[in-house]
Amino acid sequence: MDCNNFFVSCERVFDPSLEGRPVVVLSNNDGCAVSRSQEAKALGIKMGMPAFKIEEEFLRNGVDVAMCSSNYTLYGDMSRRAMDILRDVAGNVDVYSIDEAFVDFGSMAPEDVVSLGSEIVSRVTKGTGIPVSVGCAHSKTLAKAATRFAKKFKGYRGFCLIDSEEQRRKAISLLPLEDVWGIGYRSVKKFSAMGILTAADFVEKGPYWIKQRMGVCGLRTYEELMGRDVIRLDHRQLKQTITTSRSFGELVSDIGQLKTAVSNFASSCARKLRAQNSSALYATVFLMTSFFREDLPQYYNRAVVEFPEAEDSSIGLVEGCLEALEKVYRPGYAYKKAGVTVSGIVPDGHIQQNLYYQPDYERNRKIDLLMDEVNRRYGRSTLHLAVQGESAVFNRRVRKPAGVLQGKTSSGIAERKEKWEMRCEHLSRNYTTDLNDVITVCC
DNA sequence: TCTGGGGTCCTAGGACCC
DNA sequence: TCTGGGGTCCTAGGACCC
């Protein structure tokens, strides 16, 4: 199951004025388009198109395009609702991403497959307001292809089944190579120069040829396109790396401001580590200038700190990361982005202790527990370390005041306090997660 | 002026072991 | 010092996903 134009669809559920219009949802920092309505796609707005180009090419020429800042609080909650309904209808659900899930239909009679597939489409769409497509086949790669057909051709009414060998052959011959799950931009470029344009052209080359050029990943895609289910999803409990990074709203040169930003990134990583009951042995801090600014000197660097013992406290991670920041920082550059990645992640309870290190566990643990609890109850960053700065809001989303349904206004957006804070000038409300933002309908 | 963020897996090559 | 055969571990870079 795949939600159609997911982020845009979420915005439309609560803002009917977006219906029937070209709509794009922008990335963090209002950078570029990450989700587009059908109307926006028809205009030729590409995935990843920068917001300023959309303004130049369309808005300035009087073409109506609605732009929304991304509102992940809303999308995350809408995703949860969709997946809950899917589980209720179908059971055996494997959530693959914020807008996609695989369902194991087992060995079901074809007519039951068709009715269950159609039921998923109608129940999820009705229950969330978000249109979805369902594709069914003997492998995940073919099921994803079926989903594309279900989305593209209205006749399917949201559900497409690739069952027989004849249907499989027809499907792969109609499937452009760039739409195959597992074949990316680079491979498409390489293969199209050889005249390989569809999934059928690709499998025609045979497993040996493919393995030589794409390794075992390509081989798996071949098997899947032949109808054999060989791709296993990752069911690990713990993430192997956790990153928090942001582009800045404006270029930053001052190390004081970078310290504030990096402290926030580090404490965010610590919070994510604690959320999955794990700790990390290493933290990497990176710093970079804007590669688009050819008029400015460029710099990229990173530094790693190793903790004496795997660490999950905000205080410990922030200390380590500030140390690393001092190593990578060079004065005289205008920085555009920074971030923190933690790695060497181990589950709590399996931490290798260090004979020569006597940390004050109890102290930091108490502080973290308290901060987590207060922030859970009263909102993120209610309580934070002083070094995170007065606002501690690198991912603050300032909400608009609740009001009647009348489309977007930007009057409720607070000014950014710090240069490095993100831009989000077209932010919708947290309609489903904040009582103050619940819509009022006048009738 | 303005171009996102967060992941996974595989492979080749270097360094080292017996 | 060199020979062959059989390993492990680590890292950087590439490719892919949403």
Tab-separated table of C-alpha atoms (C1' of nucleotides) in Angstrom:
chain	number	residue	atom	x	y	z
A	1	MET	CA	0.000	0.000	0.000
A	2	ASP	CA	1.250	3.413	-0.971
A	3	CYS	CA	-0.316	6.757	-0.040
A	4	ASN	CA	-0.708	9.026	-3.051
A	5	ASN	CA	1.333	12.255	-2.900
A	6	PHE	CA	1.382	11.704	0.847
A	7	PHE	CA	2.496	15.057	2.309
A	8	VAL	CA	0.324	17.059	-0.067
A	9	SER	CA	-2.618	14.773	0.688
A	10	CYS	CA	-2.144	15.365	4.439
A	11	GLU	CA	-2.280	19.130	3.913
A	12	ARG	CA	-5.389	18.811	1.764
A	13	VAL	CA	-7.320	16.819	4.362
A	14	PHE	CA	-7.535	19.909	6.574
A	15	ASP	CA	-7.389	22.665	3.976
A	16	PRO	CA	-9.944	22.153	1.212
A	17	SER	CA	-8.741	25.298	-0.574
A	18	LEU	CA	-5.798	23.171	-1.757
A	19	GLU	CA	-8.088	20.764	-3.584
A	20	GLY	CA	-7.768	20.793	-7.385
A	21	ARG	CA	-4.789	23.187	-7.323
A	22	PRO	CA	-1.095	22.626	-7.932
A	23	VAL	CA	0.371	22.094	-4.449
A	24	VAL	CA	3.924	21.354	-3.334
A	25	VAL	CA	5.247	20.559	0.126
A	26	LEU	CA	8.723	21.938	0.687
A	27	SER	CA	11.648	20.292	2.444
A	28	ASN	CA	12.993	21.560	5.748
A	29	ASN	CA	14.120	25.161	5.608
A	30	ASP	CA	11.601	25.720	2.780
A	31	GLY	CA	14.350	24.472	0.461
A	32	CYS	CA	12.895	22.397	-2.336
A	33	ALA	CA	9.827	20.406	-3.377
A	34	VAL	CA	9.547	16.987	-1.731
A	35	SER	CA	5.906	16.204	-2.449
A	36	ARG	CA	3.750	17.356	-5.356
A	37	SER	CA	0.091	17.122	-6.255
A	38	GLN	CA	-0.890	15.722	-9.669
A	39	GLU	CA	-1.550	19.275	-10.836
A	40	ALA	CA	1.961	20.341	-9.769
A	41	LYS	CA	3.507	17.354	-11.535
A	42	ALA	CA	1.526	18.243	-14.664
A	43	LEU	CA	3.003	21.761	-14.565
A	44	GLY	CA	6.452	20.168	-14.773
A	45	ILE	CA	7.545	20.837	-11.194
A	46	LYS	CA	10.182	18.208	-10.519
A	47	MET	CA	11.002	16.425	-7.281
A	48	GLY	CA	13.738	18.460	-5.580
A	49	MET	CA	13.043	21.676	-7.486
A	50	PRO	CA	14.197	24.620	-5.329
A	51	ALA	CA	11.454	26.825	-3.908
A	52	PHE	CA	12.962	29.997	-5.383
A	53	LYS	CA	12.812	28.450	-8.865
A	54	ILE	CA	9.160	27.556	-8.400
A	55	GLU	CA	8.601	31.186	-7.470
A	56	GLU	CA	10.548	32.470	-10.459
A	57	GLU	CA	9.016	30.154	-13.010
A	58	PHE	CA	5.432	29.981	-11.837
A	59	LEU	CA	4.267	32.378	-9.146
A	60	ARG	CA	5.884	35.367	-10.791
A	61	ASN	CA	4.157	34.489	-14.053
A	62	GLY	CA	0.791	34.334	-12.398
A	63	VAL	CA	0.592	30.526	-12.276
A	64	ASP	CA	-1.082	29.407	-9.078
A	65	VAL	CA	1.083	27.053	-7.010
A	66	ALA	CA	0.417	26.581	-3.294
A	67	MET	CA	3.588	25.995	-1.257
A	68	CYS	CA	3.512	24.393	2.186
A	69	SER	CA	6.383	24.074	4.667
A	70	SER	CA	6.771	20.502	5.824
A	71	ASN	CA	4.825	19.638	8.959
A	72	TYR	CA	6.207	16.287	10.107
A	73	THR	CA	4.132	16.283	13.274
A	74	LEU	CA	1.038	16.175	11.092
A	75	TYR	CA	2.412	13.660	8.580
A	76	GLY	CA	3.652	11.323	11.303
A	77	ASP	CA	0.267	11.274	12.980
A	78	MET	CA	-1.634	10.791	9.699
A	79	SER	CA	0.729	7.941	8.846
A	80	ARG	CA	0.026	6.276	12.178
A	81	ARG	CA	-3.712	6.518	11.504
A	82	ALA	CA	-3.380	4.988	8.029
A	83	MET	CA	-1.221	2.112	9.306
A	84	ASP	CA	-3.589	1.428	12.202
A	85	ILE	CA	-6.489	1.059	9.791
A	86	LEU	CA	-4.401	-1.118	7.477
A	87	ARG	CA	-3.537	-3.424	10.385
A	88	ASP	CA	-7.177	-3.562	11.342
A	89	VAL	CA	-8.255	-4.571	7.820
A	90	ALA	CA	-5.404	-6.838	6.783
A	91	GLY	CA	-3.236	-7.850	9.759
A	92	ASN	CA	0.346	-8.937	8.994
A	93	VAL	CA	1.576	-5.457	8.123
A	94	ASP	CA	5.172	-4.413	7.598
A	95	VAL	CA	5.503	-0.623	7.711
A	96	TYR	CA	8.231	0.286	5.236
A	97	SER	CA	8.193	4.091	5.323
A	98	ILE	CA	6.008	6.968	6.425
A	99	ASP	CA	3.646	6.402	3.491
A	100	GLU	CA	4.152	2.756	2.501
A	101	ALA	CA	3.584	-0.688	3.934
A	102	PHE	CA	3.790	-4.294	2.777
A	103	VAL	CA	1.046	-6.759	3.645
A	104	ASP	CA	1.525	-10.518	3.461
A	105	PHE	CA	-1.599	-11.979	1.855
A	106	GLY	CA	-0.389	-15.540	2.455
A	107	SER	CA	-1.991	-18.137	0.227
A	108	MET	CA	-5.311	-16.522	-0.437
A	109	ALA	CA	-7.726	-17.327	-3.251
A	110	PRO	CA	-7.487	-14.760	-6.086
A	111	GLU	CA	-11.039	-13.523	-5.590
A	112	ASP	CA	-10.351	-12.933	-1.883
A	113	VAL	CA	-7.163	-11.054	-2.774
A	114	VAL	CA	-9.158	-8.745	-5.004
A	115	SER	CA	-11.806	-8.035	-2.394
A	116	LEU	CA	-9.292	-7.503	0.417
A	117	GLY	CA	-7.171	-5.205	-1.765
A	118	SER	CA	-10.192	-3.106	-2.642
A	119	GLU	CA	-11.295	-3.011	0.972
A	120	ILE	CA	-7.885	-1.651	2.025
A	121	VAL	CA	-8.187	1.126	-0.532
A	122	SER	CA	-11.658	2.169	0.552
A	123	ARG	CA	-11.214	1.802	4.322
A	124	VAL	CA	-7.912	3.693	4.548
A	125	THR	CA	-9.048	6.423	2.176
A	126	LYS	CA	-12.323	6.868	4.039
A	127	GLY	CA	-10.751	6.677	7.484
A	128	THR	CA	-7.955	9.177	6.891
A	129	GLY	CA	-8.996	11.292	3.923
A	130	ILE	CA	-5.815	10.260	2.175
A	131	PRO	CA	-6.098	8.471	-1.185
A	132	VAL	CA	-4.052	5.257	-1.330
A	133	SER	CA	-3.065	2.701	-3.966
A	134	VAL	CA	-2.591	-1.011	-3.452
A	135	GLY	CA	-0.629	-3.387	-5.654
A	136	CYS	CA	-0.391	-7.134	-5.219
A	137	ALA	CA	2.055	-9.624	-6.736
A	138	HIS	CA	4.347	-12.544	-5.877
A	139	SER	CA	7.342	-10.356	-5.017
A	140	LYS	CA	7.734	-6.972	-3.343
A	141	THR	CA	9.327	-5.371	-6.401
A	142	LEU	CA	6.411	-6.495	-8.595
A	143	ALA	CA	3.913	-5.416	-5.927
A	144	LYS	CA	5.452	-1.942	-5.966
A	145	ALA	CA	5.168	-1.941	-9.757
A	146	ALA	CA	1.504	-2.950	-9.443
A	147	THR	CA	0.987	-0.041	-7.059
A	148	ARG	CA	2.313	2.338	-9.701
A	149	PHE	CA	-0.148	0.981	-12.231
A	150	ALA	CA	-2.969	1.247	-9.688
A	151	LYS	CA	-2.066	4.887	-9.117
A	152	LYS	CA	-1.545	5.779	-12.761
A	153	PHE	CA	-4.555	4.214	-14.434
A	154	LYS	CA	-7.910	5.268	-13.033
A	155	GLY	CA	-9.567	2.088	-14.356
A	156	TYR	CA	-7.983	0.049	-11.585
A	157	ARG	CA	-9.820	2.074	-8.897
A	158	GLY	CA	-6.751	1.988	-6.693
A	159	PHE	CA	-6.036	-1.734	-6.796
A	160	CYS	CA	-3.894	-3.680	-9.282
A	161	LEU	CA	-3.072	-7.395	-9.187
A	162	ILE	CA	-0.186	-9.011	-11.061
A	163	ASP	CA	-0.941	-12.678	-10.715
A	164	SER	CA	-0.377	-14.821	-13.826
A	165	GLU	CA	2.863	-15.235	-15.762
A	166	GLU	CA	1.220	-13.447	-18.663
A	167	GLN	CA	0.388	-10.451	-16.476
A	168	ARG	CA	3.948	-10.392	-15.120
A	169	ARG	CA	5.475	-10.289	-18.592
A	170	LYS	CA	3.102	-7.567	-19.691
A	171	ALA	CA	3.755	-5.543	-16.535
A	172	ILE	CA	7.549	-5.579	-16.817
A	173	SER	CA	7.387	-4.668	-20.496
A	174	LEU	CA	5.299	-1.606	-19.578
A	175	LEU	CA	7.483	-0.660	-16.601
A	176	PRO	CA	10.111	2.016	-17.316
A	177	LEU	CA	13.481	1.123	-15.812
A	178	GLU	CA	13.506	4.265	-13.653
A	179	ASP	CA	10.309	3.079	-11.961
A	180	VAL	CA	11.855	-0.194	-10.812
A	181	TRP	CA	12.423	-0.388	-7.042
A	182	GLY	CA	16.167	-0.852	-6.509
A	183	ILE	CA	17.347	0.704	-9.759
A	184	GLY	CA	18.405	4.267	-9.158
A	185	TYR	CA	19.373	7.295	-11.123
A	186	ARG	CA	22.918	6.157	-11.878
A	187	SER	CA	22.048	2.712	-13.156
A	188	VAL	CA	19.245	4.114	-15.300
A	189	LYS	CA	21.690	6.529	-16.896
A	190	LYS	CA	24.203	3.763	-17.559
A	191	PHE	CA	21.686	1.257	-18.894
A	192	SER	CA	19.604	3.604	-21.015
A	193	ALA	CA	22.749	4.387	-23.006
A	194	MET	CA	22.803	0.652	-23.806
A	195	GLY	CA	19.200	0.700	-24.954
A	196	ILE	CA	17.824	-0.906	-21.808
A	197	LEU	CA	14.696	1.110	-21.151
A	198	THR	CA	12.181	-1.165	-19.469
A	199	ALA	CA	12.206	-3.777	-16.722
A	200	ALA	CA	11.716	-6.378	-19.476
A	201	ASP	CA	14.846	-5.179	-21.315
A	202	PHE	CA	16.697	-5.475	-18.013
A	203	VAL	CA	15.765	-9.066	-17.125
A	204	GLU	CA	16.440	-10.041	-20.741
A	205	LYS	CA	20.163	-9.536	-19.990
A	206	GLY	CA	20.135	-12.427	-17.564
A	207	PRO	CA	21.460	-12.904	-14.019
A	208	TYR	CA	25.182	-13.220	-14.827
A	209	TRP	CA	25.325	-9.991	-16.806
A	210	ILE	CA	23.390	-8.140	-14.110
A	211	LYS	CA	25.471	-9.500	-11.216
A	212	GLN	CA	28.641	-8.342	-12.936
A	213	ARG	CA	27.375	-4.792	-13.277
A	214	MET	CA	25.259	-4.294	-10.185
A	215	GLY	CA	26.427	-6.852	-7.647
A	216	VAL	CA	24.082	-8.884	-5.510
A	217	CYS	CA	21.603	-6.023	-5.114
A	218	GLY	CA	20.961	-6.015	-8.862
A	219	LEU	CA	20.679	-9.783	-8.812
A	220	ARG	CA	17.976	-9.590	-6.170
A	221	THR	CA	16.047	-7.088	-8.252
A	222	TYR	CA	16.309	-9.492	-11.214
A	223	GLU	CA	14.914	-12.361	-9.139
A	224	GLU	CA	12.075	-10.196	-7.874
A	225	LEU	CA	11.140	-9.051	-11.368
A	226	MET	CA	11.023	-12.728	-12.360
A	227	GLY	CA	8.392	-13.209	-9.659
A	228	ARG	CA	10.466	-14.668	-6.813
A	229	ASP	CA	10.137	-13.005	-3.406
A	230	VAL	CA	13.759	-12.689	-2.255
A	231	ILE	CA	13.966	-9.253	-0.617
A	232	ARG	CA	13.743	-9.403	3.174
A	233	LEU	CA	12.900	-6.286	5.086
A	234	ASP	CA	15.059	-5.065	7.934
A	235	HIS	CA	13.434	-5.955	11.229
A	236	ARG	CA	16.197	-4.875	13.516
A	237	GLN	CA	15.147	-3.131	16.692
A	238	LEU	CA	18.013	-0.666	16.829
A	239	LYS	CA	19.183	1.852	14.311
A	240	GLN	CA	22.884	1.500	13.494
A	241	THR	CA	23.435	5.220	13.100
A	242	ILE	CA	21.369	8.210	14.158
A	243	THR	CA	21.833	11.609	12.577
A	244	THR	CA	20.481	15.039	13.357
A	245	SER	CA	21.536	17.717	10.915
A	246	ARG	CA	20.085	20.901	9.502
A	247	SER	CA	20.750	23.508	6.901
A	248	PHE	CA	20.743	26.956	8.462
A	249	GLY	CA	18.221	29.642	7.644
A	250	GLU	CA	21.137	32.011	6.988
A	251	LEU	CA	24.870	31.486	6.624
A	252	VAL	CA	26.702	31.312	9.967
A	253	SER	CA	30.352	32.129	10.659
A	254	ASP	CA	30.410	32.630	14.394
A	255	ILE	CA	31.523	29.650	16.460
A	256	GLY	CA	29.253	30.692	19.311
A	257	GLN	CA	26.203	30.171	17.132
A	258	LEU	CA	27.597	26.914	15.790
A	259	LYS	CA	28.034	25.704	19.364
A	260	THR	CA	24.399	26.428	20.065
A	261	ALA	CA	23.321	24.591	16.922
A	262	VAL	CA	25.601	21.584	17.510
A	263	SER	CA	24.459	21.318	21.149
A	264	ASN	CA	20.904	21.058	19.925
A	265	PHE	CA	21.817	18.402	17.343
A	266	ALA	CA	23.740	16.402	19.951
A	267	SER	CA	20.957	16.542	22.490
A	268	SER	CA	18.486	15.473	19.806
A	269	CYS	CA	20.668	12.425	19.040
A	270	ALA	CA	20.819	11.640	22.764
A	271	ARG	CA	17.052	11.778	23.000
A	272	LYS	CA	16.698	9.442	19.991
A	273	LEU	CA	19.212	7.030	21.533
A	274	ARG	CA	17.274	6.932	24.783
A	275	ALA	CA	14.013	6.470	22.907
A	276	GLN	CA	15.291	3.168	21.512
A	277	ASN	CA	16.996	2.208	24.812
A	278	SER	CA	20.493	2.361	23.400
A	279	SER	CA	23.808	4.163	23.755
A	280	ALA	CA	26.534	5.151	21.297
A	281	LEU	CA	30.294	4.809	21.415
A	282	TYR	CA	31.074	7.460	18.797
A	283	ALA	CA	29.792	10.853	17.774
A	284	THR	CA	30.748	12.602	14.533
A	285	VAL	CA	30.328	16.319	14.074
A	286	PHE	CA	30.367	17.740	10.557
A	287	LEU	CA	30.374	21.263	9.233
A	288	MET	CA	29.974	22.525	5.684
A	289	THR	CA	29.640	25.649	3.589
A	290	SER	CA	27.083	26.097	0.792
A	291	PHE	CA	28.228	24.243	-2.315
A	292	PHE	CA	25.912	26.394	-4.395
A	293	ARG	CA	27.793	29.557	-3.524
A	294	GLU	CA	30.623	29.560	-6.037
A	295	ASP	CA	31.556	33.078	-4.940
A	296	LEU	CA	32.522	31.901	-1.437
A	297	PRO	CA	35.387	29.701	-0.248
A	298	GLN	CA	34.289	26.108	0.383
A	299	TYR	CA	35.007	23.902	3.361
A	300	TYR	CA	33.816	20.549	4.628
A	301	ASN	CA	35.164	18.638	7.588
A	302	ARG	CA	34.203	16.254	10.312
A	303	ALA	CA	35.645	14.973	13.545
A	304	VAL	CA	34.856	11.905	15.590
A	305	VAL	CA	34.907	11.587	19.354
A	306	GLU	CA	35.026	8.221	21.075
A	307	PHE	CA	33.396	7.972	24.476
A	308	PRO	CA	35.094	5.985	27.248
A	309	GLU	CA	31.839	4.089	27.559
A	310	ALA	CA	28.781	4.043	25.291
A	311	GLU	CA	26.881	7.212	26.063
A	312	ASP	CA	23.232	8.231	25.961
A	313	SER	CA	23.101	11.269	28.202
A	314	SER	CA	22.452	14.675	26.712
A	315	ILE	CA	25.179	16.212	28.837
A	316	GLY	CA	27.778	13.641	27.770
A	317	LEU	CA	26.941	13.838	24.075
A	318	VAL	CA	26.867	17.626	24.035
A	319	GLU	CA	30.262	17.792	25.776
A	320	GLY	CA	31.819	15.366	23.294
A	321	CYS	CA	30.321	17.076	20.271
A	322	LEU	CA	31.473	20.538	21.340
A	323	GLU	CA	34.965	19.109	21.654
A	324	ALA	CA	34.717	17.743	18.108
A	325	LEU	CA	33.327	21.043	16.846
A	326	GLU	CA	36.432	22.859	18.101
A	327	LYS	CA	38.504	20.472	15.962
A	328	VAL	CA	36.643	21.009	12.700
A	329	TYR	CA	35.830	24.696	13.002
A	330	ARG	CA	37.871	27.076	10.866
A	331	PRO	CA	37.211	30.813	11.118
A	332	GLY	CA	36.538	32.767	7.952
A	333	TYR	CA	33.997	30.480	6.349
A	334	ALA	CA	30.259	31.005	5.967
A	335	TYR	CA	28.681	27.754	7.097
A	336	LYS	CA	25.416	26.493	5.663
A	337	LYS	CA	24.910	23.211	7.438
A	338	ALA	CA	26.089	21.199	10.395
A	339	GLY	CA	25.127	17.921	11.974
A	340	VAL	CA	25.814	15.172	14.462
A	341	THR	CA	25.857	11.422	13.751
A	342	VAL	CA	26.142	8.849	16.504
A	343	SER	CA	27.371	5.330	15.748
A	344	GLY	CA	28.681	2.227	17.471
A	345	ILE	CA	25.191	1.858	18.902
A	346	VAL	CA	24.617	-0.829	21.527
A	347	PRO	CA	21.488	-1.785	23.438
A	348	ASP	CA	21.378	-0.653	27.072
A	349	GLY	CA	22.352	-3.592	29.229
A	350	HIS	CA	25.059	-4.686	26.788
A	351	ILE	CA	27.430	-1.808	27.373
A	352	GLN	CA	31.072	-2.763	27.679
A	353	GLN	CA	32.291	-1.048	30.845
A	354	ASN	CA	35.575	0.770	31.061
A	355	LEU	CA	37.816	-0.260	33.951
A	356	TYR	CA	39.425	3.146	34.287
A	357	TYR	CA	36.379	5.321	33.881
A	358	GLN	CA	34.098	6.207	36.768
A	359	PRO	CA	31.244	8.234	35.358
A	360	ASP	CA	28.664	9.863	37.556
A	361	TYR	CA	25.886	7.812	35.992
A	362	GLU	CA	23.266	8.572	38.562
A	363	ARG	CA	23.550	12.300	38.186
A	364	ASN	CA	23.224	12.367	34.378
A	365	ARG	CA	20.589	9.631	34.336
A	366	LYS	CA	18.386	11.591	36.751
A	367	ILE	CA	18.711	14.746	34.683
A	368	ASP	CA	17.888	12.921	31.439
A	369	LEU	CA	14.872	11.152	32.894
A	370	LEU	CA	13.573	14.407	34.254
A	371	MET	CA	14.109	16.282	31.001
A	372	ASP	CA	12.485	13.506	28.943
A	373	GLU	CA	9.472	13.380	31.212
A	374	VAL	CA	8.954	17.141	31.349
A	375	ASN	CA	9.392	17.460	27.591
A	376	ARG	CA	7.063	14.565	26.906
A	377	ARG	CA	4.393	16.191	28.993
A	378	TYR	CA	4.808	19.861	28.127
A	379	GLY	CA	6.359	19.749	24.669
A	380	ARG	CA	9.802	19.351	23.200
A	381	SER	CA	12.497	21.672	24.547
A	382	THR	CA	10.415	22.876	27.485
A	383	LEU	CA	13.460	21.909	29.532
A	384	HIS	CA	16.899	21.921	27.930
A	385	LEU	CA	20.575	22.499	28.633
A	386	ALA	CA	21.645	26.117	28.951
A	387	VAL	CA	24.214	25.651	26.208
A	388	GLN	CA	21.399	24.905	23.764
A	389	GLY	CA	20.613	28.576	23.810
A	390	GLU	CA	17.701	30.679	24.815
A	391	SER	CA	15.355	29.296	22.206
A	392	ALA	CA	16.588	25.703	21.876
A	393	VAL	CA	14.384	25.433	18.873
A	394	PHE	CA	16.450	24.217	15.961
A	395	ASN	CA	13.393	22.228	14.979
A	396	ARG	CA	10.795	24.496	16.458
A	397	ARG	CA	7.710	24.789	14.363
A	398	VAL	CA	5.867	27.893	15.295
A	399	ARG	CA	2.180	27.322	14.953
A	400	LYS	CA	-0.430	29.604	13.620
A	401	PRO	CA	-3.200	30.617	15.981
A	402	ALA	CA	-6.244	28.403	15.760
A	403	GLY	CA	-9.063	29.879	13.783
A	404	VAL	CA	-11.744	29.247	11.265
A	405	LEU	CA	-10.959	27.388	8.063
A	406	GLN	CA	-9.867	30.053	5.665
A	407	GLY	CA	-6.716	28.806	4.037
A	408	LYS	CA	-3.230	29.831	5.041
A	409	THR	CA	-2.048	33.025	6.560
A	410	SER	CA	1.482	33.719	7.586
A	411	SER	CA	0.533	36.090	10.384
A	412	GLY	CA	1.073	33.494	13.102
A	413	ILE	CA	4.660	32.645	12.189
A	414	ALA	CA	7.120	33.931	14.733
A	415	GLU	CA	10.374	35.479	13.639
A	416	ARG	CA	13.425	33.283	13.810
A	417	LYS	CA	15.532	34.250	16.809
A	418	GLU	CA	18.802	32.836	15.546
A	419	LYS	CA	20.429	32.779	12.142
A	420	TRP	CA	20.684	29.022	12.124
A	421	GLU	CA	17.024	28.384	12.774
A	422	MET	CA	15.066	26.905	9.916
A	423	ARG	CA	12.793	28.851	7.686
A	424	CYS	CA	9.223	27.584	7.601
A	425	GLU	CA	7.051	30.358	6.344
A	426	HIS	CA	4.114	28.340	5.079
A	427	LEU	CA	3.529	26.033	8.008
A	428	SER	CA	0.142	24.442	8.601
A	429	ARG	CA	-1.253	23.708	12.043
A	430	ASN	CA	-0.914	20.514	14.064
A	431	TYR	CA	-4.545	19.715	13.413
A	432	THR	CA	-4.466	16.234	14.911
A	433	THR	CA	-1.973	16.468	17.766
A	434	ASP	CA	-2.567	19.824	19.456
A	435	LEU	CA	-5.874	20.831	21.010
A	436	ASN	CA	-5.127	24.480	20.301
A	437	ASP	CA	-4.891	23.679	16.597
A	438	VAL	CA	-8.080	21.695	16.177
A	439	ILE	CA	-10.056	23.254	13.356
A	440	THR	CA	-13.237	25.170	13.929
A	441	VAL	CA	-15.862	24.772	11.247
A	442	CYS	CA	-18.445	27.520	10.954
A	443	CYS	CA	-21.777	26.324	9.659
B	1	DT	C1'	19.229	35.931	-0.961
B	2	DC	C1'	16.952	31.349	-1.863
B	3	DT	C1'	18.923	24.199	-3.409
B	4	DG	C1'	16.359	18.715	2.685
B	5	DG	C1'	17.053	14.987	6.091
B	6	DG	C1'	17.726	10.297	7.510
B	7	DG	C1'	18.808	5.851	6.598
B	8	DT	C1'	20.724	0.829	4.644
B	9	DC	C1'	23.733	-2.386	2.223
B	10	DC	C1'	27.620	-3.822	-0.713
B	11	DT	C1'	32.319	-3.800	-2.502
B	12	DA	C1'	37.129	-3.095	-3.016
B	13	DG	C1'	41.323	-2.403	-1.020
B	14	DG	C1'	44.520	-2.029	2.789
B	15	DA	C1'	46.435	-3.959	6.873
B	16	DC	C1'	46.977	-7.615	9.438
B	17	DC	C1'	46.951	-12.763	11.060
B	18	DC	C1'	48.554	-17.919	10.604
C	1	DT	C1'	63.484	-12.677	1.538
C	2	DC	C1'	60.269	-15.083	-0.940
C	3	DT	C1'	56.687	-18.611	-1.941
C	4	DG	C1'	50.769	-20.001	-1.721
C	5	DG	C1'	46.525	-20.383	0.532
C	6	DG	C1'	43.157	-18.982	3.698
C	7	DG	C1'	41.367	-15.862	6.752
C	8	DT	C1'	39.497	-11.257	9.577
C	9	DC	C1'	38.620	-6.467	10.350
C	10	DC	C1'	38.170	-1.782	9.031
C	11	DT	C1'	37.156	2.091	6.017
C	12	DA	C1'	35.807	4.880	2.141
C	13	DG	C1'	33.012	5.300	-1.497
C	14	DG	C1'	29.123	4.039	-4.263
C	15	DA	C1'	24.383	3.013	-4.882
C	16	DC	C1'	20.056	2.790	-3.355
C	17	DC	C1'	15.636	3.860	-0.526
C	18	DC	C1'	11.884	7.143	1.460
